[in-house]
């Protein structure tokens, strides 16, 4: 009897890349790979038990996200963000997400979008997640604010700095990251949108971004 090879499927290369990407993000987030650390392909591919080709794909993704930068002679390094860069990143996010909440507050029918946002809050309240997963849940909530507006330019602009946002949160350390991503900090955003209170929504976003920025800056300065 012949073996039905196509029915067996195959090893998904994308799965290996995603697993490698997740582990590298987690190592950067936890500080295991500290800012300024040189990323050597041979060492990392052996540690992760993946091919150098798969590893390069994951590293390219991290470069796009802003977690990794290219230094002299093409060497890849874990990015070390300055306080000025952190302030710039969150200033842009504040502008983008202010536009998002203004747009959502002005929609006549908000029941469904509020339900969607509250489901995202449920994910943020899941205490069983590791730090990398919690950061992803936080970013997913804020990205969803933009996506629900239906403004593709807004979404693309937010997505462009999402990697840098991830880098800033990662740099803050586990304790502060947990505090900044706590679901209760995000609840007033949803409440303001549900009430259609544009002024309140603007103020909540401004405060949210300001507090996050100052906490991270203080950690970096210390």
PDB file of C-alpha atoms in Angstrom, residues 64-197:
ATOM      1  CA  UNK A  64      10.939  45.923  11.637  1.00  0.00           C
ATOM      2  CA  UNK A  65       9.352  46.104  15.096  1.00  0.00           C
ATOM      3  CA  UNK A  66      12.192  48.229  16.415  1.00  0.00           C
ATOM      4  CA  UNK A  67      13.340  45.782  19.087  1.00  0.00           C
ATOM      5  CA  UNK A  68      16.560  45.052  17.211  1.00  0.00           C
ATOM      6  CA  UNK A  69      18.823  47.461  15.306  1.00  0.00           C
ATOM      7  CA  UNK A  70      21.711  47.067  12.884  1.00  0.00           C
ATOM      8  CA  UNK A  71      25.022  48.361  14.207  1.00  0.00           C
ATOM      9  CA  UNK A  72      28.514  48.590  12.758  1.00  0.00           C
ATOM     10  CA  UNK A  73      29.468  45.977  10.168  1.00  0.00           C
ATOM     11  CA  UNK A  74      25.868  44.796  10.000  1.00  0.00           C
ATOM     12  CA  UNK A  75      25.863  43.434  13.544  1.00  0.00           C
ATOM     13  CA  UNK A  76      22.413  43.046  15.090  1.00  0.00           C
ATOM     14  CA  UNK A  77      21.925  44.501  18.561  1.00  0.00           C
ATOM     15  CA  UNK A  78      19.062  44.624  21.053  1.00  0.00           C
ATOM     16  CA  UNK A  79      17.840  48.200  20.810  1.00  0.00           C
ATOM     17  CA  UNK A  80      18.580  50.611  23.658  1.00  0.00           C
ATOM     18  CA  UNK A  81      15.951  53.365  23.603  1.00  0.00           C
ATOM     19  CA  UNK A  82      16.675  56.877  24.858  1.00  0.00           C
ATOM     20  CA  UNK A  83      14.253  58.879  27.003  1.00  0.00           C
ATOM     21  CA  UNK A  84      13.804  61.314  24.117  1.00  0.00           C
ATOM     22  CA  UNK A  85      12.742  58.470  21.817  1.00  0.00           C
ATOM     23  CA  UNK A  86      10.271  57.209  24.425  1.00  0.00           C
ATOM     24  CA  UNK A  87       8.646  60.637  24.706  1.00  0.00           C
ATOM     25  CA  UNK A  88       8.439  60.941  20.908  1.00  0.00           C
ATOM     26  CA  UNK A  89       6.863  57.502  20.511  1.00  0.00           C
ATOM     27  CA  UNK A  90       4.130  58.128  23.060  1.00  0.00           C
ATOM     28  CA  UNK A  91       3.473  61.650  21.767  1.00  0.00           C
ATOM     29  CA  UNK A  92       2.675  60.156  18.361  1.00  0.00           C
ATOM     30  CA  UNK A  93       0.566  57.421  19.937  1.00  0.00           C
ATOM     31  CA  UNK A  94      -1.369  60.008  21.924  1.00  0.00           C
ATOM     32  CA  UNK A  95      -2.243  61.897  18.749  1.00  0.00           C
ATOM     33  CA  UNK A  96      -3.268  58.769  16.856  1.00  0.00           C
ATOM     34  CA  UNK A  97      -5.363  57.276  19.639  1.00  0.00           C
ATOM     35  CA  UNK A  98      -6.992  60.609  20.435  1.00  0.00           C
ATOM     36  CA  UNK A  99      -8.225  60.660  16.850  1.00  0.00           C
ATOM     37  CA  UNK A 100      -9.417  57.063  17.291  1.00  0.00           C
ATOM     38  CA  UNK A 101     -11.480  57.698  20.428  1.00  0.00           C
ATOM     39  CA  UNK A 102     -12.918  60.920  18.988  1.00  0.00           C
ATOM     40  CA  UNK A 103     -14.080  59.000  15.937  1.00  0.00           C
ATOM     41  CA  UNK A 104     -15.565  56.173  18.019  1.00  0.00           C
ATOM     42  CA  UNK A 105     -17.378  58.549  20.382  1.00  0.00           C
ATOM     43  CA  UNK A 106     -19.007  60.280  17.429  1.00  0.00           C
ATOM     44  CA  UNK A 107     -20.466  57.076  15.992  1.00  0.00           C
ATOM     45  CA  UNK A 108     -24.221  56.895  16.532  1.00  0.00           C
ATOM     46  CA  UNK A 109     -24.280  53.151  17.174  1.00  0.00           C
ATOM     47  CA  UNK A 110     -21.535  52.085  19.583  1.00  0.00           C
ATOM     48  CA  UNK A 111     -22.985  48.963  21.210  1.00  0.00           C
ATOM     49  CA  UNK A 112     -21.064  46.437  19.125  1.00  0.00           C
ATOM     50  CA  UNK A 113     -17.734  48.235  19.192  1.00  0.00           C
ATOM     51  CA  UNK A 114     -17.967  48.678  22.978  1.00  0.00           C
ATOM     52  CA  UNK A 115     -18.679  44.956  23.321  1.00  0.00           C
ATOM     53  CA  UNK A 116     -15.576  44.220  21.236  1.00  0.00           C
ATOM     54  CA  UNK A 117     -13.414  46.506  23.366  1.00  0.00           C
ATOM     55  CA  UNK A 118     -14.680  44.938  26.584  1.00  0.00           C
ATOM     56  CA  UNK A 119     -13.713  41.523  25.237  1.00  0.00           C
ATOM     57  CA  UNK A 120     -10.201  42.895  24.754  1.00  0.00           C
ATOM     58  CA  UNK A 121     -10.242  44.042  28.365  1.00  0.00           C
ATOM     59  CA  UNK A 122     -11.072  40.468  29.385  1.00  0.00           C
ATOM     60  CA  UNK A 123      -7.896  39.324  27.646  1.00  0.00           C
ATOM     61  CA  UNK A 124      -5.890  41.967  29.531  1.00  0.00           C
ATOM     62  CA  UNK A 125      -7.307  40.712  32.837  1.00  0.00           C
ATOM     63  CA  UNK A 126      -6.056  37.151  32.217  1.00  0.00           C
ATOM     64  CA  UNK A 127      -3.465  36.698  34.967  1.00  0.00           C
ATOM     65  CA  UNK A 128      -2.212  33.431  33.492  1.00  0.00           C
ATOM     66  CA  UNK A 129      -0.271  35.136  30.703  1.00  0.00           C
ATOM     67  CA  UNK A 130       3.479  35.644  30.637  1.00  0.00           C
ATOM     68  CA  UNK A 131       4.838  39.166  30.192  1.00  0.00           C
ATOM     69  CA  UNK A 132       5.247  38.930  26.416  1.00  0.00           C
ATOM     70  CA  UNK A 133       1.647  37.743  26.024  1.00  0.00           C
ATOM     71  CA  UNK A 134       0.377  40.520  28.280  1.00  0.00           C
ATOM     72  CA  UNK A 135       2.230  43.150  26.255  1.00  0.00           C
ATOM     73  CA  UNK A 136       0.666  41.714  23.098  1.00  0.00           C
ATOM     74  CA  UNK A 137      -2.783  41.894  24.713  1.00  0.00           C
ATOM     75  CA  UNK A 138      -2.152  45.534  25.624  1.00  0.00           C
ATOM     76  CA  UNK A 139      -1.062  46.389  22.088  1.00  0.00           C
ATOM     77  CA  UNK A 140      -4.040  44.488  20.666  1.00  0.00           C
ATOM     78  CA  UNK A 141      -6.440  46.638  22.695  1.00  0.00           C
ATOM     79  CA  UNK A 142      -4.900  49.902  21.505  1.00  0.00           C
ATOM     80  CA  UNK A 143      -4.668  48.684  17.913  1.00  0.00           C
ATOM     81  CA  UNK A 144      -8.332  47.745  18.083  1.00  0.00           C
ATOM     82  CA  UNK A 145      -9.238  51.318  19.035  1.00  0.00           C
ATOM     83  CA  UNK A 146      -7.806  52.365  15.688  1.00  0.00           C
ATOM     84  CA  UNK A 147      -9.194  49.438  13.680  1.00  0.00           C
ATOM     85  CA  UNK A 148     -12.756  50.020  14.863  1.00  0.00           C
ATOM     86  CA  UNK A 149     -12.707  53.507  13.314  1.00  0.00           C
ATOM     87  CA  UNK A 150     -12.440  51.985   9.830  1.00  0.00           C
ATOM     88  CA  UNK A 151      -9.669  54.499   9.039  1.00  0.00           C
ATOM     89  CA  UNK A 152      -6.956  52.447   7.313  1.00  0.00           C
ATOM     90  CA  UNK A 153      -4.469  55.318   7.287  1.00  0.00           C
ATOM     91  CA  UNK A 154      -4.842  55.637  11.050  1.00  0.00           C
ATOM     92  CA  UNK A 155      -4.347  51.903  11.530  1.00  0.00           C
ATOM     93  CA  UNK A 156      -1.257  51.819   9.297  1.00  0.00           C
ATOM     94  CA  UNK A 157       0.246  54.807  11.092  1.00  0.00           C
ATOM     95  CA  UNK A 158      -0.335  53.181  14.482  1.00  0.00           C
ATOM     96  CA  UNK A 159       1.038  49.860  13.255  1.00  0.00           C
ATOM     97  CA  UNK A 160       4.194  51.600  12.013  1.00  0.00           C
ATOM     98  CA  UNK A 161       5.204  52.505  15.573  1.00  0.00           C
ATOM     99  CA  UNK A 162       3.836  49.406  17.307  1.00  0.00           C
ATOM    100  CA  UNK A 163       7.261  47.774  17.367  1.00  0.00           C
ATOM    101  CA  UNK A 164       8.781  50.823  19.013  1.00  0.00           C
ATOM    102  CA  UNK A 165       5.931  50.808  21.517  1.00  0.00           C
ATOM    103  CA  UNK A 166       6.682  47.183  22.313  1.00  0.00           C
ATOM    104  CA  UNK A 167      10.337  48.093  22.790  1.00  0.00           C
ATOM    105  CA  UNK A 168       9.540  50.865  25.264  1.00  0.00           C
ATOM    106  CA  UNK A 169       7.228  48.665  27.334  1.00  0.00           C
ATOM    107  CA  UNK A 170       9.791  45.861  27.280  1.00  0.00           C
ATOM    108  CA  UNK A 171      12.513  48.206  28.520  1.00  0.00           C
ATOM    109  CA  UNK A 172      10.452  49.213  31.559  1.00  0.00           C
ATOM    110  CA  UNK A 173      10.871  45.865  33.301  1.00  0.00           C
ATOM    111  CA  UNK A 174       8.315  43.318  34.417  1.00  0.00           C
ATOM    112  CA  UNK A 175       6.871  45.130  37.449  1.00  0.00           C
ATOM    113  CA  UNK A 176       6.234  48.414  35.645  1.00  0.00           C
ATOM    114  CA  UNK A 177       5.053  46.677  32.477  1.00  0.00           C
ATOM    115  CA  UNK A 178       2.444  44.788  34.499  1.00  0.00           C
ATOM    116  CA  UNK A 179       1.302  48.055  36.046  1.00  0.00           C
ATOM    117  CA  UNK A 180       1.105  49.882  32.717  1.00  0.00           C
ATOM    118  CA  UNK A 181      -0.816  47.091  31.001  1.00  0.00           C
ATOM    119  CA  UNK A 182      -3.320  46.497  33.801  1.00  0.00           C
ATOM    120  CA  UNK A 183      -6.892  46.217  32.529  1.00  0.00           C
ATOM    121  CA  UNK A 184      -8.239  48.759  35.026  1.00  0.00           C
ATOM    122  CA  UNK A 185      -6.074  51.477  33.443  1.00  0.00           C
ATOM    123  CA  UNK A 186      -7.863  50.789  30.158  1.00  0.00           C
ATOM    124  CA  UNK A 187     -11.402  50.579  31.482  1.00  0.00           C
ATOM    125  CA  UNK A 188     -12.010  54.397  31.566  1.00  0.00           C
ATOM    126  CA  UNK A 189     -11.221  54.539  27.834  1.00  0.00           C
ATOM    127  CA  UNK A 190     -14.032  52.107  27.045  1.00  0.00           C
ATOM    128  CA  UNK A 191     -16.411  53.793  29.491  1.00  0.00           C
ATOM    129  CA  UNK A 192     -15.846  57.190  27.857  1.00  0.00           C
ATOM    130  CA  UNK A 193     -16.473  55.746  24.395  1.00  0.00           C
ATOM    131  CA  UNK A 194     -19.621  53.976  25.582  1.00  0.00           C
ATOM    132  CA  UNK A 195     -20.920  57.298  26.955  1.00  0.00           C
ATOM    133  CA  UNK A 196     -19.986  59.112  23.751  1.00  0.00           C
ATOM    134  CA  UNK A 197     -18.093  61.652  25.880  1.00  0.00           C
TER     135      UNK A 197
END
